Short mmCIF file of C-alpha atoms and ligand atoms in Angstrom, two decimals:
data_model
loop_
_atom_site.label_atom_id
_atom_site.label_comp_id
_atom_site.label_asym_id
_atom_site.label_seq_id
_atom_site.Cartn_x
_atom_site.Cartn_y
_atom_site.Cartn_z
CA UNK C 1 0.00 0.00 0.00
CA UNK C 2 1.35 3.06 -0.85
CA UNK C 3 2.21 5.96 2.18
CA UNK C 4 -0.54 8.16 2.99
CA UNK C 5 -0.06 11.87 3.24
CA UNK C 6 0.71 13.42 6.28
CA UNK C 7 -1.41 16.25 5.88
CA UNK C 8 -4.37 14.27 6.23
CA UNK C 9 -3.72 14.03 10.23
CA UNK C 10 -4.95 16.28 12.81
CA UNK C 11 -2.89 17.72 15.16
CA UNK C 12 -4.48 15.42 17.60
CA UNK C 13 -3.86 12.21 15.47
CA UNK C 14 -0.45 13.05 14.70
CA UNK C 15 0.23 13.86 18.77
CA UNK C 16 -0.85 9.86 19.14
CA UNK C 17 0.83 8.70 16.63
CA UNK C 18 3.74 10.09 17.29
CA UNK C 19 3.12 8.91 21.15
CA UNK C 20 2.18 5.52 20.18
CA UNK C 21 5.80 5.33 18.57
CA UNK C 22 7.46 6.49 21.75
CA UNK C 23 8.09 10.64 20.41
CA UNK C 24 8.15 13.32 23.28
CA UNK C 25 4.58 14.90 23.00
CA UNK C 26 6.25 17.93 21.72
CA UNK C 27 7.54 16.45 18.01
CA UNK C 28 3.82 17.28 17.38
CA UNK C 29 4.22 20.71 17.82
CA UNK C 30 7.59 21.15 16.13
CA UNK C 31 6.40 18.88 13.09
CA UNK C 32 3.23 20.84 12.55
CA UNK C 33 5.18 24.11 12.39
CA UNK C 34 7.52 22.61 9.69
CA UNK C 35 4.44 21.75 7.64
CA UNK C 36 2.34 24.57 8.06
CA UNK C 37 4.33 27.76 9.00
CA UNK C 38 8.18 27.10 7.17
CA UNK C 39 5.88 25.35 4.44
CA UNK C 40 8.83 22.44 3.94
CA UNK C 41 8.78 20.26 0.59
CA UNK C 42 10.80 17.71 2.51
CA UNK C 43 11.14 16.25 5.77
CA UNK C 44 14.81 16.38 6.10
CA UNK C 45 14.58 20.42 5.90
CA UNK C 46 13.17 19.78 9.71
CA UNK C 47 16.20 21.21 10.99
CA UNK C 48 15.18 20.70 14.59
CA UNK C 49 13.97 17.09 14.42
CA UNK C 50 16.54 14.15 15.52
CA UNK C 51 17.10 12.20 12.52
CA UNK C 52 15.85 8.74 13.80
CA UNK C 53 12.24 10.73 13.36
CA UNK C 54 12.36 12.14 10.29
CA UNK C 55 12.91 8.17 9.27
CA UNK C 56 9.74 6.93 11.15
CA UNK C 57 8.39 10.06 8.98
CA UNK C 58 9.86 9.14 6.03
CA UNK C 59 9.01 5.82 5.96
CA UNK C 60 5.24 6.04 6.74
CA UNK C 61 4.04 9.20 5.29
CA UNK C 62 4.61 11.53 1.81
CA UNK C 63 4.50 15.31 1.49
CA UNK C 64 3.31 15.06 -2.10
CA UNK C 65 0.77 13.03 -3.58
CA UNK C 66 -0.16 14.83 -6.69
CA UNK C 67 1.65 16.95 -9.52
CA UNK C 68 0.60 19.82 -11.08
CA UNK C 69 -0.90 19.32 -14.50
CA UNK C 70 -2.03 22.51 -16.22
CA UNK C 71 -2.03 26.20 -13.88
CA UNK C 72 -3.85 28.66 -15.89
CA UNK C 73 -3.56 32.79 -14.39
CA UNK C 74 -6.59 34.69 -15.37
CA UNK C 75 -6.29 38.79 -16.13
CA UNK C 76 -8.71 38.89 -12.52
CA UNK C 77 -5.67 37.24 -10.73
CA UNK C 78 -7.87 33.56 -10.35
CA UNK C 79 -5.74 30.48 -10.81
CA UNK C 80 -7.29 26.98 -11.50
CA UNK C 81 -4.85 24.04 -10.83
CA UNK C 82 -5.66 20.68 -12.47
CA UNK C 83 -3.90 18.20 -9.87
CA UNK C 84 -2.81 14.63 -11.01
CA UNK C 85 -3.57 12.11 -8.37
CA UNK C 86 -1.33 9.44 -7.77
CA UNK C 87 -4.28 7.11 -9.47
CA UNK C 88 -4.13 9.25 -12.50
CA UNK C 89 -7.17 11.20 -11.17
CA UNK C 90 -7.51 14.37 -12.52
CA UNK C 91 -8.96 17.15 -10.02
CA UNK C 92 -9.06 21.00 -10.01
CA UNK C 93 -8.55 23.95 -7.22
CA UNK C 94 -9.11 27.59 -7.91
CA UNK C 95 -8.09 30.39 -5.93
CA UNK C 96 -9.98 33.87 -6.40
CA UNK C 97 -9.17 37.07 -5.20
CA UNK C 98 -11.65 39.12 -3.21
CA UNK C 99 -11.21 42.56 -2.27
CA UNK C 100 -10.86 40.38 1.24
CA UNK C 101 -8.93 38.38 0.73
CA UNK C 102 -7.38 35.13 -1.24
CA UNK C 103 -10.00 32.36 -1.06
CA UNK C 104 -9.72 28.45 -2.06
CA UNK C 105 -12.54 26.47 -3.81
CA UNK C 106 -11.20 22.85 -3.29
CA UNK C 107 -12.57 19.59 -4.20
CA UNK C 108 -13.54 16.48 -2.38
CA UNK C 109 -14.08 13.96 -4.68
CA UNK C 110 -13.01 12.35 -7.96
CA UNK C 111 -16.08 13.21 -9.73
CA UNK C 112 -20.01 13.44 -7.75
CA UNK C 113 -22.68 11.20 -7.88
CA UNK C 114 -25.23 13.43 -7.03
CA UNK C 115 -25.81 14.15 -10.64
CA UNK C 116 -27.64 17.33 -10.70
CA UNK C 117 -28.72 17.80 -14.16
CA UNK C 118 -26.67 21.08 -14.58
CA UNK C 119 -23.58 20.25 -13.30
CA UNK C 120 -20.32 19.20 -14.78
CA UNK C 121 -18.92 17.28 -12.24
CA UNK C 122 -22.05 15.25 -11.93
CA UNK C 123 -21.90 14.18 -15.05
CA UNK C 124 -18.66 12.12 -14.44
CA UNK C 125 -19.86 9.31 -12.10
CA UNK C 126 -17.79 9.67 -8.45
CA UNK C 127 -14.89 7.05 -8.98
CA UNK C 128 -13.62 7.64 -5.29
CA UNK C 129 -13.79 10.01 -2.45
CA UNK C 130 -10.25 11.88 -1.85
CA UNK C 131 -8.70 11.13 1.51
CA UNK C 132 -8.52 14.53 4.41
CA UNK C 133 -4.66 14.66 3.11
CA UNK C 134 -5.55 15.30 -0.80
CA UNK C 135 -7.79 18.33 0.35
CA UNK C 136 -5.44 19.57 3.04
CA UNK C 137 -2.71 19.45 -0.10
CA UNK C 138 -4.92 20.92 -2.31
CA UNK C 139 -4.67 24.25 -0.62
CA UNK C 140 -0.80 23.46 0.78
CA UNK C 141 0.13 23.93 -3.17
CA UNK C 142 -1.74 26.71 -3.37
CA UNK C 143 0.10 28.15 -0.90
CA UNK C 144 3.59 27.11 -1.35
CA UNK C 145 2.84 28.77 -5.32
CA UNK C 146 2.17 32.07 -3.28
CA UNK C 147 5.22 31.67 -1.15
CA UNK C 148 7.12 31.23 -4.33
CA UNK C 149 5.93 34.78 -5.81
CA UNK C 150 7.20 35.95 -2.62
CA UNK C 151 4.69 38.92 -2.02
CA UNK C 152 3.76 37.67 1.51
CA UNK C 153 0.05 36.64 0.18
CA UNK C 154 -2.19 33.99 2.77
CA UNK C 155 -4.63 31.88 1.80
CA UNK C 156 -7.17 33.54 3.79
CA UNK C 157 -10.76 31.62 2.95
CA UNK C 158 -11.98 28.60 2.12
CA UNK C 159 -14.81 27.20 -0.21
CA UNK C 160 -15.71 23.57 -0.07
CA UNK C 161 -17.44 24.18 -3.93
CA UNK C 162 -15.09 22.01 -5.90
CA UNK C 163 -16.21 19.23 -7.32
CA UNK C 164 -17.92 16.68 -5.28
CA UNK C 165 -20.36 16.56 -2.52
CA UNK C 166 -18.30 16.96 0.76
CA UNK C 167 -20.97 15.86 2.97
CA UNK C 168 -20.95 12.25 0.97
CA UNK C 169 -17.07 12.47 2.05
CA UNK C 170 -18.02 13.66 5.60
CA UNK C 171 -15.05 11.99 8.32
CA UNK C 172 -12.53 13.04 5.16
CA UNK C 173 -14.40 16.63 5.20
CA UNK C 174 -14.31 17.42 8.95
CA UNK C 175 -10.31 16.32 9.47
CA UNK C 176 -9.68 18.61 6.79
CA UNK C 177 -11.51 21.39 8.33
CA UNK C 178 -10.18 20.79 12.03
CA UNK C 179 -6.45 20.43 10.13
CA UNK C 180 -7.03 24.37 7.82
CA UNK C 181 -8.59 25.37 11.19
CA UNK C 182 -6.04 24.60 13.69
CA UNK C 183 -4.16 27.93 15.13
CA UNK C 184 -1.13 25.60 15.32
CA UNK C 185 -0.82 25.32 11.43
CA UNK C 186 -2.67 27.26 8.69
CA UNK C 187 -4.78 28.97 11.23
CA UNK C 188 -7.69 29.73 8.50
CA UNK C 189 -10.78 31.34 10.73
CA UNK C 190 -13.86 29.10 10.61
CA UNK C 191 -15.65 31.94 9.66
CA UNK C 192 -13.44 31.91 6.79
CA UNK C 193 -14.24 28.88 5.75
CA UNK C 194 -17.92 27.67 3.89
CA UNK C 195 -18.67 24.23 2.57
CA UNK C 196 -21.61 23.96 0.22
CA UNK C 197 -23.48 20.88 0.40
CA UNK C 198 -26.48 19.65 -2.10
CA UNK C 199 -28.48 19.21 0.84
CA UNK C 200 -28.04 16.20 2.48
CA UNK C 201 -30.22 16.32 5.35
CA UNK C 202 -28.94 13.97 7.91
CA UNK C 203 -25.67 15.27 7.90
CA UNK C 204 -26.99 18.65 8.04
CA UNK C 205 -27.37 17.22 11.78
CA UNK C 206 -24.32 16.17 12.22
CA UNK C 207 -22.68 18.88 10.71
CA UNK C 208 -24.51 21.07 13.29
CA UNK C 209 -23.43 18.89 16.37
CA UNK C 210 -19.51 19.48 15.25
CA UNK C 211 -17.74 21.59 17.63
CA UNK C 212 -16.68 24.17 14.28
CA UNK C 213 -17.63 27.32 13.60
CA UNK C 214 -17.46 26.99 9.84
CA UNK C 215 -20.20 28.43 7.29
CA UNK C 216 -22.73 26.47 6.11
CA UNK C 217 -23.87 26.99 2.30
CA UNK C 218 -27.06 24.85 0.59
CA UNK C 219 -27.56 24.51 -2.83
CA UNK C 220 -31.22 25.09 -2.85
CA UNK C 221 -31.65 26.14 -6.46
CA UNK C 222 -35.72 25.34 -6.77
CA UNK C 223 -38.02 26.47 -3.99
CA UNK C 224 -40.73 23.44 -4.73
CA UNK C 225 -40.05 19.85 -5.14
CA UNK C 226 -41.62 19.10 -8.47
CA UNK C 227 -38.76 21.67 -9.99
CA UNK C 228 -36.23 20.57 -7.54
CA UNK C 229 -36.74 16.80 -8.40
CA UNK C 230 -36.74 17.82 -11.93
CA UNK C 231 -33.06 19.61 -11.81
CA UNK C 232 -31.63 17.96 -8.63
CA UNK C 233 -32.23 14.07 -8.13
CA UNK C 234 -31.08 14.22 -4.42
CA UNK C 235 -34.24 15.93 -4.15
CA UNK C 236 -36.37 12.42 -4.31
CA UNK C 237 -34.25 10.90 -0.84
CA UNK C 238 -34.53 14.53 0.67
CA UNK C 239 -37.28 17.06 -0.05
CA UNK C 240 -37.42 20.27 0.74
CA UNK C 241 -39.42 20.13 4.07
CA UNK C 242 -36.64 17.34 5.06
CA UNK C 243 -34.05 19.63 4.45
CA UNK C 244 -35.91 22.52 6.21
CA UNK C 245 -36.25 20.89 9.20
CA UNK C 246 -32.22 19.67 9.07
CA UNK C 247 -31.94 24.13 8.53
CA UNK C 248 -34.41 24.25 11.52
CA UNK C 249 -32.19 22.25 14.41
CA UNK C 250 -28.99 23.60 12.32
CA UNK C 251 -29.82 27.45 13.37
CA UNK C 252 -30.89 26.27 16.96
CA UNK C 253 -27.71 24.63 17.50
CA UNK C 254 -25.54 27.40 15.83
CA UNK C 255 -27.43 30.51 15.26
CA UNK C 256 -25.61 31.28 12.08
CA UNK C 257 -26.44 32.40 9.26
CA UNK C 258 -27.06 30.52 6.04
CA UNK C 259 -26.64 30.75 2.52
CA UNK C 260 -28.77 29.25 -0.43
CA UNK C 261 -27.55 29.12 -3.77
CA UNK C 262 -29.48 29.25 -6.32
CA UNK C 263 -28.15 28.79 -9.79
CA UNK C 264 -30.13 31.09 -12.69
CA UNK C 265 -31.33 28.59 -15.44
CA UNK C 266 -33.40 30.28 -18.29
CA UNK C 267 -37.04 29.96 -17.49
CA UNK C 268 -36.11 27.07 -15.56
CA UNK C 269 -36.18 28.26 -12.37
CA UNK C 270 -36.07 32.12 -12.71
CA UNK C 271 -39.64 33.48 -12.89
CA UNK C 272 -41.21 35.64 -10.77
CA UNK C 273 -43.46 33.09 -8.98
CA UNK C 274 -40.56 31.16 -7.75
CA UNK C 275 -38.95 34.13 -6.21
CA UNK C 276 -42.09 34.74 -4.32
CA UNK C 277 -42.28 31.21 -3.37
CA UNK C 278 -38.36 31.04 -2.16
CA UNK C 279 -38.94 34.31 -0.20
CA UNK C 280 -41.64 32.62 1.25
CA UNK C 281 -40.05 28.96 2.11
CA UNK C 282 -37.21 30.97 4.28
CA UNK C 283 -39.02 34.21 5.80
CA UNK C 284 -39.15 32.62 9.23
CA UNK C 285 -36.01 32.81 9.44
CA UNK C 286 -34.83 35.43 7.07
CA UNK C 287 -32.82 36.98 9.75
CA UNK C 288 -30.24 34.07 9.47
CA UNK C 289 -30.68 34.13 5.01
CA UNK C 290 -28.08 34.79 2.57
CA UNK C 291 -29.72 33.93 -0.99
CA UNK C 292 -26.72 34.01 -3.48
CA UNK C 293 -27.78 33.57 -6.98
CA UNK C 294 -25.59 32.02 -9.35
CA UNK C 295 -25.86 32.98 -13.36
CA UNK C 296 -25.46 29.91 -15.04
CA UNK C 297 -22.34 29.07 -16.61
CA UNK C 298 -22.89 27.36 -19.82
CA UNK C 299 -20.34 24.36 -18.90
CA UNK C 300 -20.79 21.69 -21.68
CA UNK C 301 -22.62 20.72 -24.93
CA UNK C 302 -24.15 17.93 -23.54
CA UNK C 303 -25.91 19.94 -20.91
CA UNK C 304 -28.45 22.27 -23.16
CA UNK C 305 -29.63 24.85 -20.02
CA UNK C 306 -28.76 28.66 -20.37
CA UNK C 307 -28.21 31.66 -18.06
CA UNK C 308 -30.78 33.91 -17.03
CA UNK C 309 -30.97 36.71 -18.99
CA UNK C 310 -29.51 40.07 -16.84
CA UNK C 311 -32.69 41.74 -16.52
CA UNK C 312 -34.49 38.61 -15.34
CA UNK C 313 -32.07 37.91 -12.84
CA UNK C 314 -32.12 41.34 -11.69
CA UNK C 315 -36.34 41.14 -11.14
CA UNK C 316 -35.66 37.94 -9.17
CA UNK C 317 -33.51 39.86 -6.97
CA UNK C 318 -35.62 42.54 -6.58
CA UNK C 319 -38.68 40.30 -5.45
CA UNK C 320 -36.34 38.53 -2.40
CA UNK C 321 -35.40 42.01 -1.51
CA UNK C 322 -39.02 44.00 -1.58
CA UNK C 323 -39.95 40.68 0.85
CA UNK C 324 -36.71 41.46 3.53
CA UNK C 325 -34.56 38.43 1.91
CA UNK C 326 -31.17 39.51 2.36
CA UNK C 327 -29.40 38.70 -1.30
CA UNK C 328 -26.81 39.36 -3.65
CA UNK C 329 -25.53 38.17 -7.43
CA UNK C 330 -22.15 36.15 -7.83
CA UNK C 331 -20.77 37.22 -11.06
CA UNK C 332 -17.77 35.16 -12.11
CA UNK C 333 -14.27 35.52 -11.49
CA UNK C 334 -12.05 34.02 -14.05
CA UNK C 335 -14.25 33.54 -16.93
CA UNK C 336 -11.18 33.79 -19.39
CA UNK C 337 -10.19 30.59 -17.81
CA UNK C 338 -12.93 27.87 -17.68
CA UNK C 339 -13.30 28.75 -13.92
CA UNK C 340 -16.82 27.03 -13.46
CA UNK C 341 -16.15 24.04 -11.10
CA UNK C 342 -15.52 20.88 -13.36
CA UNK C 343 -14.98 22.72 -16.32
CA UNK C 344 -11.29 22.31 -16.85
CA UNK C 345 -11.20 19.03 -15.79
CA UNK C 346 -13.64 17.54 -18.27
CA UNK C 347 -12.05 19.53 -21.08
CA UNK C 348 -8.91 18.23 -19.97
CA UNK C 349 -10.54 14.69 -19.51
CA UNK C 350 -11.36 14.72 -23.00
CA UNK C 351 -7.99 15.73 -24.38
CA UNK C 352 -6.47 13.18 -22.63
CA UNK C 353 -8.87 10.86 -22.11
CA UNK C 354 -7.00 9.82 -18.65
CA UNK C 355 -10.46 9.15 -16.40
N1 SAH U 1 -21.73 19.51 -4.29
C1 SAH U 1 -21.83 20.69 -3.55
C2 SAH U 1 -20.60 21.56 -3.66
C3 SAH U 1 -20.00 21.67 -5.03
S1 SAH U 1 -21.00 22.45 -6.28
C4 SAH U 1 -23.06 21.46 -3.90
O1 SAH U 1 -23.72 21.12 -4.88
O2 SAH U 1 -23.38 22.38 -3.16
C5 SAH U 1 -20.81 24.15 -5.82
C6 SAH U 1 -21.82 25.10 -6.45
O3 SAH U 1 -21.56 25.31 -7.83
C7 SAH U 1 -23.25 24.59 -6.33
O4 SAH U 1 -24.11 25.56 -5.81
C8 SAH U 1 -23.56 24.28 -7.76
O5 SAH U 1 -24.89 24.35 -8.00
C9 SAH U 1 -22.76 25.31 -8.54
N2 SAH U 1 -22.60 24.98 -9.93
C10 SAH U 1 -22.50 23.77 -10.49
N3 SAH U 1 -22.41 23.85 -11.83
C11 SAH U 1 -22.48 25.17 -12.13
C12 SAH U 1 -22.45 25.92 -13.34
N4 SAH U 1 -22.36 25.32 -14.49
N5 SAH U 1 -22.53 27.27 -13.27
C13 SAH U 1 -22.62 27.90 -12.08
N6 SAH U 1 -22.64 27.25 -10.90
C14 SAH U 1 -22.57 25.90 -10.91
FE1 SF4 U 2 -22.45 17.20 -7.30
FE2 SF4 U 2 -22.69 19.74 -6.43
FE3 SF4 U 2 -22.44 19.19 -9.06
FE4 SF4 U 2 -24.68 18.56 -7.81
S1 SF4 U 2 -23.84 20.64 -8.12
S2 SF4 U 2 -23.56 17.23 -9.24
S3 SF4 U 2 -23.93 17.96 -5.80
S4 SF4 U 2 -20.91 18.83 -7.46
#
């Protein structure tokens, strides 16, 4: 079997590991600053570290599991990263720049089998779930590029919107976030961090009894079933009053605020009447809203929907606000570069057929 990467540990698990193997409580501590603050592409640049455990290191864990494929720098500053898995897997990262900051959109699976009909990455079957150390890395080679420009820049926010669905991936998901989390490495706020989930109701409840601060995102997208079904399949297993009620002991436990997506499909999903019934389905709780609607990118000719037009999503906008819904529009960044999750990777996919 091959060696597993290291960043997939938590602090805690590499503490007993190290523990279990005899190490002075402390290697922790000086280990986890080599990987996250000095940043170290080896384990013999851990200057302070006897030798005999940079071997047990060595010899059970790797710093790099994937290679860079294809980096593409768009005129708005994003970079998308296609990663090569050690499988061959092909998966992508994109960091955006924000007048607040640098922010991460990593993936958690090798493809999604959610299948919304819109999507991409649903269209190419999940093959395998990626372990907590292929996220953590995702965003460790995002940072060690920044490092390399030398201008100082932090990875400063997190978006779980890559392709997959991370609550299918959910012990892999939650390592990852205590690991970005942890003031003893990367130290990325949780209220930097979102992950996005299809809606997966019963881990909506588990995801609310985690001791984690972290933003919680739902891609709604329909505001009644019959449409929902009809776009999102996941919809059948978890209908909208499940999901509702997962919201429901989410802001008891928490008392955060939430976000719905909602993706702008041409008279799909964008007339008036569904506005009116989405402001509806979350007024009781419109204090703890954040409706974020998404214009459709047009992602691949097998996938025939289209983008609102601009004044229709603007009208849409305008009914959640005249009814106290607090919302806003996410225009792209990067559209030079095929950033629209999945997008690069299935072009790639077909180039080089590697799947
Ligand atoms: N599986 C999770 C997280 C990844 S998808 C989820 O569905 O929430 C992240 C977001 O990107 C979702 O809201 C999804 O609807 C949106 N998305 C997918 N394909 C898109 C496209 N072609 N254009 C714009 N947004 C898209
Ligand atoms: Fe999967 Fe999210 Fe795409 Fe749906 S939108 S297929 S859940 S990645």
């Amino acid at each position: 079997m091959s060696k597993s990467s290291i960043y997939g540990l938590t602090y805690e698990q590499l503490t007993e590991w190290l523990l279990e193997r005899g190490e002075k409580r402390f290697r922790a501590d000086q280990v986890w600053n080599w990987l996250y603050k000095k940043r170290i592409s080896d384990f013999n640049e851990m200057g302070n570290v006897n030798k005999e455990t940079i071997k047990l290191l060595e010899d059970n864990f790797v710093l790099h599991t994937m290679g860079e494929e294809v980096k593409q720098e768009s005129k708005d500053g994003t970079i998308k990263f296609l990663f090569k898995l050690e499988d061959g897997n092909l998966i992508e990262t994109v960091l955006m720049r924000f007048h607040y900051g640098l922010s991460v959109c990593v993936t958690t699976q090798v493809g999604c089998n959610i299948g919304c009909t819109f999507c991409a990455s649903g269209l190419l079957r999940k093959s395998r779930d990626l372990s907590s150390g292929e996220i953590v890395e995702q965003i460790m080679n995002v940072q060690k590029h920044l490092d390399t420009r030398g201008d100082d820049e932090r990875v400063s926010h997190i978006v779980v919107m890559g392709i997959g669905e991370p609550f299918d991936n959910f012990e892999n998901l939650m390592d990852f976030l205590y690991v970005v989390n942890d003031d003893r490495g990367l130290n990325i706020g949780a209220r930097h961090i979102t992950v996005s989930t299809s809606g997966l109701a019963h881990k909506i409840y588990e995801f609310a009894d985690k001791d984690i601060q972290v933003n919680l995102a739902i891609s709604l997208h329909a505001p009644n079933n019959e449409l929902r079904t009809s776009i999102m399949k996941i919809n059948k297993a978890f209908p909208i009053e499940k999901l509702m009620k997962a919201v429901d002991y989410y802001l008891e436990k928490k008392n955060r605020r939430i976000t719905y997506e909602y993706i702008m499909l041409r008279d799909v999903n964008d007339h008036k009447e569904e506005a009116i019934q989405l402001a509806n389905l979350i007024k009781d709780h419109r204090h703890l809203a954040y409706v974020n609607l998404i214009p459709y990118n047009t992602v691949d000719e097998h996938i025939d929907y289209q983008r609102s037009q601009s004044e229709t999503i603007q009208t849409f906008f305008e009914t959640l606000k005249e009814r106290g819904i607090n919302c806003g529009v996410r225009w792209e960044n990067g559209a030079d570069i095929d950033a629209a999750c999945g997008q690069l990777r299935s072009k790639q996919i077909k180039k080089t057929k590697v799947v």
